Short mmCIF file of C-alpha atoms in Angstrom, two decimals:
data_model
loop_
_atom_site.label_atom_id
_atom_site.label_comp_id
_atom_site.label_asym_id
_atom_site.label_seq_id
_atom_site.Cartn_x
_atom_site.Cartn_y
_atom_site.Cartn_z
CA UNK A 915 70.66 145.74 102.05
CA UNK A 916 69.50 142.53 100.19
CA UNK A 917 68.32 139.66 102.08
CA UNK A 918 68.06 136.02 100.70
CA UNK A 919 66.31 133.40 102.75
CA UNK A 920 66.43 129.66 101.95
CA UNK A 921 63.94 127.61 104.07
CA UNK A 922 64.60 124.19 102.72
CA UNK A 923 68.01 122.86 101.44
CA UNK A 924 69.25 119.95 99.56
CA UNK A 925 70.98 117.18 101.81
CA UNK A 926 74.15 117.42 99.66
CA UNK A 927 76.55 120.46 99.25
CA UNK A 928 75.58 123.02 96.80
CA UNK A 929 76.70 126.51 95.52
CA UNK A 930 74.56 129.59 95.66
CA UNK A 931 76.00 132.16 92.98
CA UNK A 932 75.24 135.81 93.60
CA UNK A 933 75.94 138.66 91.02
CA UNK A 934 77.57 141.52 92.89
CA UNK A 935 76.64 144.78 90.87
CA UNK A 936 79.59 147.05 89.68
CA UNK A 937 78.29 149.86 91.96
CA UNK A 938 78.34 147.46 95.16
CA UNK A 939 81.72 148.66 96.23
CA UNK A 940 82.81 147.18 99.57
CA UNK A 941 79.74 144.81 99.71
CA UNK A 942 79.86 141.95 102.18
CA UNK A 943 78.23 138.70 102.27
CA UNK A 944 76.98 137.22 105.67
CA UNK A 945 75.68 133.75 106.43
CA UNK A 946 73.59 133.66 109.59
CA UNK A 947 74.65 136.84 110.78
CA UNK A 948 78.43 136.25 110.38
CA UNK A 949 80.75 137.52 107.58
CA UNK A 950 82.09 135.01 105.14
CA UNK A 951 85.39 134.39 103.64
CA UNK A 952 83.95 134.56 100.18
CA UNK A 953 85.53 136.87 97.74
CA UNK A 954 83.14 139.87 97.07
CA UNK A 955 84.37 141.93 93.89
CA UNK A 956 82.01 144.63 92.38
CA UNK A 957 81.07 143.68 88.78
CA UNK A 958 81.64 139.82 89.40
CA UNK A 959 80.01 136.87 90.82
CA UNK A 960 80.34 135.44 94.32
CA UNK A 961 79.99 131.67 95.04
CA UNK A 962 78.84 130.66 98.46
CA UNK A 963 79.22 126.77 99.09
CA UNK A 964 76.69 125.45 101.36
CA UNK A 965 77.28 122.00 103.10
#
C-alpha cells in the first residue's frame, strides 16, 4: 500500500497525477477512505481531480 497525504491545498481545482506501475494489477485509488471513479490501468497514469 502507498499512502499520499496532502496537508495544504490550493483554493482552486487541481489535478494529482499518479503513475500506476505495470505490475500493479487490480490497483485501486481511494480518497478519504472511499474508492474513486478514476480509471486505474497498470502501466499508465491516473489523474485525480481535486476541487
